[in-house]
Amino acid sequence: MSQNGSYIRIDNVSRRYGSVRALDSVSLDIAKEEFIAILGPSGSGKSTLLRLIAGLDRPTEGLIHFEGKDVTDLPPHKRGIGMVFQEFLLFPHRTVRENLAFPLRMRKEPAGVIEERLEWVAGVLSLTMLLDRYPSQLSGGQQQRVALGRGLVARPTLLLLDEPLANLDRELRQEMEIEIRRYQKQLGIPFIYVTHNQEEALSMSDRIAVIDNGRLEALGERQAIYDHPQTPFVARFVGKSSRFQGNVEADGTTVRLPRYDYAFALPAGSGFQPGTAVDIFVKNERFDLVTKVEGGNGIACTVADVVLRGPFLEYVLETDRGDTVIAVKPKRNDPLPVQERVFLSWNPADCHVFKAES
Ligand code: ADP
């Protein structure tokens, strides 16, 4: 552990490919026993960051420390890391046992060590009964566990995961999310999990690092990233939300939506100058939806469709200006009917307001 308590320290790391800044001055401290998700859209620099941590690539600038030791120039096999990829990369003509043992054989570990590690990893991942099967005789989830096992079998001090669930169907993915988080807590080593899928990042991680365009856009506990986005990008990218345009009135606290007959008060201390053009983000599940409003203060809409999503109803609303807004509500027995006239509004504490991007 380094003197400041970080187990892994990414210190001002950049990686350029010619004129492309794949990663731009990223700094990140990761604690031991932490599950951190690197979340960003395609091309944002996630894999580049993972490759740098793994030692498969070198930064153009900046340093990487593991447990206080500079590993920037250390080759991958000396870093004590395990990796799991999107493709399971299992050898089809080898049994689970042989697949799991492969990284150890590459390292020329003695037979006794291999046996002991195999027993350990098969126990952790509930693979003991499957050791003599071939990959084709396994379900998708079991194959994924073998791929995970291969990443863990050498007892790494850190596991890197690159979109390992991308090829699984939704139900299995959700099961694996819970399992992977459980393994991480059980093993007590950091997991760094790269994904473009916000649901995975939110379901598994302790903290989320959001990256966009090679830059660290936000870093925080998952609940804070979801509930209190600090930038418009995070507000747009994490959770499902709608965006509205507004203007701060002369009193400096009221925001009026010019497109609609709707105004709301900013939370105290928002600090916008009168006249500022703002973007307002409201998560789909945060809308208030009523059939009557006092004083007419609400965005008038018509229910265009009602979609049943398990325990939730998704109201597809068409505003009188012809925009579509989705509002999510818990399922009830008497959903608002299609064609019903409704008014949208929100509690000011439930929206996120930023100076408009020009
Ligand atoms: P992500 O994993 O988030 O999809 P990447 O880290 O793969 O993003 O890529 C980040 C940026 O760097 C992209 O613009 C990509 O085109 C560029 N890039 C990645 N690897 C190379 C390379 N070897 N040569 C040139 N550009 C690259």
Coordinates of C-alpha atoms and ligand atoms in Angstrom, one line a residue:
M1 CA 0.0 0.0 0.0
S2 CA 1.5 3.4 -0.9
Q3 CA 1.6 6.1 1.6
N4 CA -1.7 7.7 0.4
G5 CA -3.7 4.5 0.6
S6 CA -4.1 3.8 -3.1
Y7 CA -3.3 0.4 -4.3
I8 CA -3.1 1.3 -8.0
R9 CA -2.3 4.8 -9.0
I10 CA -2.7 6.1 -12.5
D11 CA -0.8 9.4 -12.5
N12 CA -1.5 11.9 -15.3
V13 CA -1.4 9.2 -18.0
S14 CA -1.8 10.1 -21.7
R15 CA -1.5 7.9 -24.7
R16 CA -1.3 9.4 -28.2
Y17 CA -1.4 7.7 -31.5
G18 CA -0.1 10.3 -33.9
S19 CA -2.5 13.1 -33.6
V20 CA -5.2 11.0 -31.8
R21 CA -5.3 11.5 -28.1
A22 CA -6.7 8.1 -27.1
L23 CA -6.1 9.0 -23.4
D24 CA -5.6 12.5 -22.1
S25 CA -4.1 13.2 -18.7
V26 CA -6.0 10.7 -16.7
S27 CA -5.4 10.3 -13.0
L28 CA -7.1 7.7 -11.0
D29 CA -6.4 6.0 -7.6
I30 CA -7.9 2.6 -7.0
A31 CA -8.0 1.0 -3.5
K32 CA -7.4 -2.6 -2.7
E33 CA -10.7 -4.5 -2.5
E34 CA -12.4 -2.0 -4.8
F35 CA -14.6 -2.8 -7.8
I36 CA -14.2 0.1 -10.2
A37 CA -16.0 0.4 -13.6
I38 CA -14.5 2.3 -16.5
L39 CA -17.6 3.5 -18.3
G40 CA -17.6 5.3 -21.6
P41 CA -19.0 5.2 -25.2
S42 CA -17.1 3.3 -27.9
G43 CA -13.8 5.0 -28.8
S44 CA -13.6 6.9 -25.5
G45 CA -10.3 5.3 -24.5
K46 CA -11.4 2.5 -22.1
S47 CA -9.4 -0.3 -23.8
T48 CA -6.4 2.0 -24.1
L49 CA -6.5 2.6 -20.3
L50 CA -6.9 -1.1 -19.6
R51 CA -4.0 -2.0 -21.9
L52 CA -1.8 0.5 -20.1
I53 CA -2.7 -0.9 -16.7
A54 CA -2.0 -4.4 -18.0
G55 CA 1.4 -3.3 -19.5
L56 CA 0.3 -4.3 -23.0
D57 CA 1.0 -0.7 -24.0
R58 CA 3.1 2.2 -22.6
P59 CA 1.8 5.7 -21.9
T60 CA 3.2 8.6 -23.9
E61 CA 3.2 10.5 -20.6
G62 CA 2.5 9.8 -17.0
L63 CA 3.2 6.9 -14.5
I64 CA 1.5 3.9 -13.2
H65 CA 2.1 2.6 -9.7
F66 CA 1.0 -0.7 -8.1
E67 CA 1.3 -0.7 -4.3
G68 CA 3.6 2.3 -4.4
K69 CA 5.9 0.8 -7.0
D70 CA 6.4 2.3 -10.4
V71 CA 5.4 -0.4 -13.0
T72 CA 5.2 1.9 -16.0
D73 CA 8.0 0.0 -17.7
L74 CA 7.3 -3.4 -16.3
P75 CA 6.2 -6.1 -18.8
P76 CA 2.7 -7.6 -18.4
H77 CA 3.8 -11.0 -16.9
K78 CA 5.6 -9.3 -14.1
R79 CA 2.6 -7.2 -13.0
G80 CA 0.6 -10.0 -11.2
I81 CA -2.6 -9.2 -13.1
G82 CA -5.3 -11.4 -14.5
M83 CA -7.4 -10.6 -17.6
V84 CA -10.8 -11.6 -18.8
F85 CA -12.0 -10.6 -22.3
Q86 CA -15.3 -10.2 -24.2
E87 CA -14.5 -13.3 -26.2
F88 CA -14.1 -16.3 -23.8
L89 CA -11.1 -17.5 -25.8
L90 CA -11.5 -21.1 -24.5
F91 CA -9.7 -23.9 -26.3
P92 CA -12.5 -26.0 -27.7
H93 CA -10.6 -29.3 -27.8
R94 CA -9.4 -29.0 -24.2
T95 CA -11.3 -29.8 -21.0
V96 CA -12.2 -27.2 -18.5
R97 CA -9.3 -28.5 -16.3
E98 CA -6.9 -28.0 -19.2
N99 CA -8.3 -24.6 -20.0
L100 CA -7.9 -23.4 -16.4
A101 CA -4.4 -24.8 -16.1
F102 CA -3.2 -23.2 -19.3
P103 CA -1.9 -19.9 -17.7
L104 CA -0.1 -21.9 -15.1
R105 CA 1.5 -24.2 -17.6
M106 CA 2.7 -21.2 -19.6
R107 CA 4.4 -20.0 -16.4
K108 CA 5.9 -23.5 -16.0
E109 CA 4.5 -23.9 -12.5
P110 CA 5.2 -27.3 -10.8
A111 CA 2.4 -29.9 -11.0
G112 CA 1.7 -29.6 -7.3
V113 CA 1.1 -25.9 -7.6
I114 CA -1.2 -26.4 -10.6
E115 CA -3.3 -29.0 -8.8
E116 CA -3.6 -26.7 -5.8
R117 CA -4.6 -23.6 -7.8
L118 CA -7.0 -25.6 -9.9
E119 CA -8.8 -26.9 -6.8
W120 CA -8.9 -23.4 -5.4
V121 CA -10.3 -21.7 -8.5
A122 CA -12.8 -24.5 -9.3
G123 CA -14.0 -24.2 -5.7
V124 CA -14.4 -20.4 -5.8
L125 CA -16.3 -20.5 -9.2
S126 CA -18.3 -23.7 -8.6
L127 CA -16.6 -25.5 -11.5
T128 CA -15.5 -28.6 -9.6
M129 CA -18.1 -30.9 -11.2
L130 CA -17.4 -29.6 -14.7
L131 CA -13.6 -30.0 -14.8
D132 CA -13.7 -32.9 -17.3
R133 CA -16.1 -31.3 -19.7
Y134 CA -15.3 -29.6 -23.0
P135 CA -16.4 -26.0 -23.6
S136 CA -19.1 -27.2 -26.0
Q137 CA -20.7 -29.1 -23.2
L138 CA -21.1 -26.0 -21.0
S139 CA -23.8 -23.3 -20.9
G140 CA -22.9 -19.7 -21.7
G141 CA -22.7 -18.8 -18.0
Q142 CA -20.5 -21.8 -17.3
Q143 CA -18.1 -20.9 -20.1
Q144 CA -18.0 -17.3 -18.7
R145 CA -17.0 -18.7 -15.3
V146 CA -14.2 -20.8 -16.9
A147 CA -13.0 -17.6 -18.6
L148 CA -13.0 -15.8 -15.3
G149 CA -11.3 -18.8 -13.7
R150 CA -8.5 -18.6 -16.2
G151 CA -8.0 -14.9 -15.3
L152 CA -7.9 -15.8 -11.6
V153 CA -6.1 -19.1 -11.5
A154 CA -2.6 -17.6 -11.1
R155 CA -3.9 -15.7 -8.0
P156 CA -3.5 -12.2 -9.5
T157 CA -3.3 -9.1 -7.3
L158 CA -5.6 -7.3 -9.7
L159 CA -8.2 -8.5 -12.3
L160 CA -8.9 -6.6 -15.5
L161 CA -12.2 -7.3 -17.3
D162 CA -12.9 -6.0 -20.8
E163 CA -16.6 -6.2 -21.5
P164 CA -16.7 -9.8 -20.4
L165 CA -20.5 -10.1 -20.5
A166 CA -21.1 -8.4 -23.9
N167 CA -21.9 -11.7 -25.6
L168 CA -24.4 -13.0 -23.1
D169 CA -28.1 -12.6 -23.2
R170 CA -29.7 -10.2 -20.8
E171 CA -31.0 -12.6 -18.2
L172 CA -27.6 -14.4 -18.0
R173 CA -25.8 -11.2 -18.0
Q174 CA -27.7 -10.0 -14.9
E175 CA -27.0 -13.3 -13.1
M176 CA -23.3 -13.0 -13.9
E177 CA -23.2 -9.3 -12.7
I178 CA -24.2 -10.5 -9.3
E179 CA -21.8 -13.4 -9.4
I180 CA -18.8 -11.3 -10.5
R181 CA -19.4 -8.8 -7.8
R182 CA -19.6 -11.6 -5.2
Y183 CA -16.3 -13.1 -6.4
Q184 CA -14.7 -9.7 -6.1
K185 CA -15.9 -9.2 -2.6
Q186 CA -14.8 -12.7 -1.7
L187 CA -11.3 -12.4 -3.2
G188 CA -10.7 -8.9 -1.9
I189 CA -8.6 -7.8 -4.9
P190 CA -9.4 -4.9 -7.2
F191 CA -11.5 -5.6 -10.2
I192 CA -11.2 -3.0 -13.0
Y193 CA -14.2 -3.5 -15.3
V194 CA -14.4 -1.8 -18.7
T195 CA -17.8 -1.4 -20.2
H196 CA -19.9 0.9 -22.4
N197 CA -23.0 -0.5 -20.6
Q198 CA -24.1 1.7 -17.8
E199 CA -26.4 -1.0 -16.3
E200 CA -23.3 -3.3 -15.7
A201 CA -21.3 -0.4 -14.3
L202 CA -24.1 0.5 -11.9
S203 CA -25.0 -3.0 -10.8
M204 CA -21.5 -4.2 -10.0
S205 CA -19.1 -1.5 -9.1
D206 CA -18.2 0.5 -6.0
R207 CA -17.1 3.5 -8.0
I208 CA -17.5 4.5 -11.6
A209 CA -14.9 6.4 -13.7
V210 CA -16.7 7.9 -16.7
I211 CA -14.5 8.6 -19.6
D212 CA -15.3 10.5 -22.8
N213 CA -12.9 11.5 -25.5
G214 CA -9.9 10.2 -23.6
R215 CA -10.6 12.3 -20.6
L216 CA -11.8 11.4 -17.1
E217 CA -15.2 13.1 -17.1
A218 CA -16.3 12.0 -13.6
L219 CA -15.3 9.7 -10.8
G220 CA -17.4 8.8 -7.9
E221 CA -19.5 6.2 -6.0
R222 CA -22.0 4.7 -8.4
Q223 CA -25.0 6.2 -6.6
A224 CA -23.5 9.7 -6.7
I225 CA -22.7 9.3 -10.4
Y226 CA -26.3 8.3 -11.0
D227 CA -28.1 10.8 -8.7
H228 CA -25.7 13.8 -8.9
P229 CA -24.1 14.0 -12.4
Q230 CA -21.5 16.7 -12.4
T231 CA -21.4 17.3 -16.1
P232 CA -23.9 17.3 -19.0
F233 CA -22.2 14.3 -20.5
V234 CA -22.6 12.2 -17.4
A235 CA -26.3 13.4 -17.1
R236 CA -26.9 12.2 -20.6
F237 CA -24.9 9.0 -20.5
V238 CA -25.8 7.5 -17.1
G239 CA -29.4 6.7 -16.7
K240 CA -32.1 7.4 -19.2
S241 CA -33.2 11.0 -19.2
S242 CA -34.8 13.8 -21.2
R243 CA -33.3 17.1 -21.9
F244 CA -35.1 20.5 -21.9
Q245 CA -33.9 24.0 -22.7
G246 CA -34.5 26.8 -20.3
N247 CA -33.6 30.3 -19.3
V248 CA -32.9 31.7 -15.9
E249 CA -35.3 34.5 -15.1
A250 CA -34.3 38.0 -13.8
D251 CA -34.7 36.8 -10.2
G252 CA -31.8 34.4 -10.7
T253 CA -33.7 31.4 -9.3
T254 CA -36.6 30.7 -11.6
V255 CA -36.0 28.6 -14.7
R256 CA -38.6 29.0 -17.5
L257 CA -38.9 26.7 -20.4
P258 CA -39.6 28.9 -23.4
R259 CA -41.0 26.0 -25.4
Y260 CA -43.6 25.2 -22.8
D261 CA -45.8 26.9 -20.2
Y262 CA -43.6 25.6 -17.4
A263 CA -41.3 27.2 -14.8
F264 CA -39.6 25.9 -11.7
A265 CA -37.4 27.2 -8.9
L266 CA -33.7 26.3 -8.9
P267 CA -32.4 24.8 -5.6
A268 CA -30.8 27.4 -3.4
G269 CA -27.1 28.2 -4.2
S270 CA -27.3 27.1 -7.9
G271 CA -25.5 30.3 -8.7
F272 CA -26.7 31.0 -12.3
Q273 CA -26.7 34.6 -13.6
P274 CA -30.1 35.9 -14.7
G275 CA -30.6 35.3 -18.4
T276 CA -28.3 32.2 -18.6
A277 CA -29.4 29.6 -21.1
V278 CA -29.5 26.2 -19.4
D279 CA -29.9 22.6 -20.3
I280 CA -32.1 20.7 -17.9
F281 CA -31.9 16.9 -17.5
V282 CA -34.6 14.8 -15.8
K283 CA -34.4 11.1 -15.4
N284 CA -37.3 9.2 -16.9
E285 CA -38.3 7.8 -13.5
R286 CA -38.2 11.3 -11.9
F287 CA -41.1 12.9 -13.7
D288 CA -44.3 13.9 -11.9
L289 CA -47.3 13.0 -14.1
V290 CA -50.7 14.3 -13.3
T291 CA -54.0 14.8 -15.1
K292 CA -54.6 18.2 -13.7
V293 CA -52.3 21.0 -12.6
E294 CA -52.9 24.0 -10.5
G295 CA -52.2 27.3 -12.3
G296 CA -51.5 25.4 -15.5
N297 CA -47.8 25.0 -14.6
G298 CA -46.8 21.8 -16.4
I299 CA -45.8 20.5 -19.8
A300 CA -49.0 19.5 -21.5
C301 CA -48.8 16.1 -23.2
T302 CA -50.9 13.3 -24.6
V303 CA -50.2 9.7 -23.8
A304 CA -49.2 8.2 -27.1
D305 CA -48.4 4.6 -25.8
V306 CA -48.0 2.6 -22.6
V307 CA -45.3 0.0 -22.6
L308 CA -45.2 -2.6 -19.9
R309 CA -41.7 -3.2 -18.6
G310 CA -42.1 -5.8 -15.8
P311 CA -42.9 -3.9 -12.6
F312 CA -42.8 -0.6 -14.4
L313 CA -44.9 1.3 -16.9
E314 CA -43.2 3.3 -19.6
Y315 CA -45.4 6.2 -20.7
V316 CA -44.6 7.4 -24.2
L317 CA -45.8 11.0 -24.1
E318 CA -46.1 13.4 -26.9
T319 CA -45.9 17.1 -25.9
D320 CA -48.1 19.6 -27.5
R321 CA -45.0 20.9 -29.3
G322 CA -44.6 17.4 -30.9
D323 CA -41.6 16.2 -28.8
T324 CA -41.5 12.7 -27.3
V325 CA -40.8 12.2 -23.6
I326 CA -40.6 8.9 -21.8
A327 CA -41.9 8.8 -18.2
V328 CA -41.4 5.7 -16.1
K329 CA -43.8 4.9 -13.3
P330 CA -44.4 1.8 -11.1
K331 CA -46.9 -0.5 -12.6
R332 CA -50.5 0.0 -11.5
N333 CA -53.7 -1.8 -12.3
D334 CA -55.3 1.3 -13.9
P335 CA -52.6 2.8 -16.1
L336 CA -53.3 6.1 -17.7
P337 CA -55.1 5.3 -21.0
V338 CA -53.7 6.1 -24.4
Q339 CA -54.9 9.6 -25.6
E340 CA -55.2 10.8 -22.0
R341 CA -54.2 14.5 -21.5
V342 CA -51.5 14.8 -18.8
F343 CA -49.1 17.3 -17.4
L344 CA -45.4 16.7 -16.8
S345 CA -43.4 18.4 -14.1
W346 CA -40.6 17.7 -11.7
N347 CA -39.3 18.4 -8.3
P348 CA -36.5 20.9 -8.7
A349 CA -34.3 18.6 -6.5
D350 CA -34.8 15.8 -9.1
C351 CA -33.4 17.6 -12.1
H352 CA -29.9 18.6 -13.2
V353 CA -29.3 22.0 -14.6
F354 CA -26.2 23.0 -16.6
K355 CA -25.2 26.1 -18.5
A356 CA -26.3 25.3 -22.1
E357 CA -23.6 23.9 -24.4
S358 CA -23.3 26.1 -27.3
Ligands
ADP1 P1 -12.8 2.2 -26.3 O1 -12.1 1.0 -25.7 O2 -13.4 3.1 -25.3 O3 -13.8 1.8 -27.4 P2 -10.1 2.7 -27.4 O4 -9.3 2.9 -26.2 O5 -10.1 1.4 -28.1 O6 -11.6 3.1 -27.1 O7 -9.7 3.9 -28.4 C1 -9.6 5.2 -28.1 C2 -9.2 6.0 -29.3 O8 -7.9 5.7 -29.7 C3 -10.1 5.8 -30.5 O9 -10.2 7.0 -31.2 C4 -9.3 4.8 -31.3 O10 -9.6 4.9 -32.7 C5 -7.9 5.3 -31.0 N1 -6.9 4.1 -31.1 C6 -6.9 3.0 -30.3 N2 -5.9 2.2 -30.6 C7 -5.2 2.8 -31.6 C8 -4.0 2.5 -32.4 N3 -3.3 1.4 -32.2 N4 -3.7 3.3 -33.4 C9 -4.4 4.5 -33.6 N5 -5.5 4.8 -32.9 C10 -5.9 4.0 -31.9

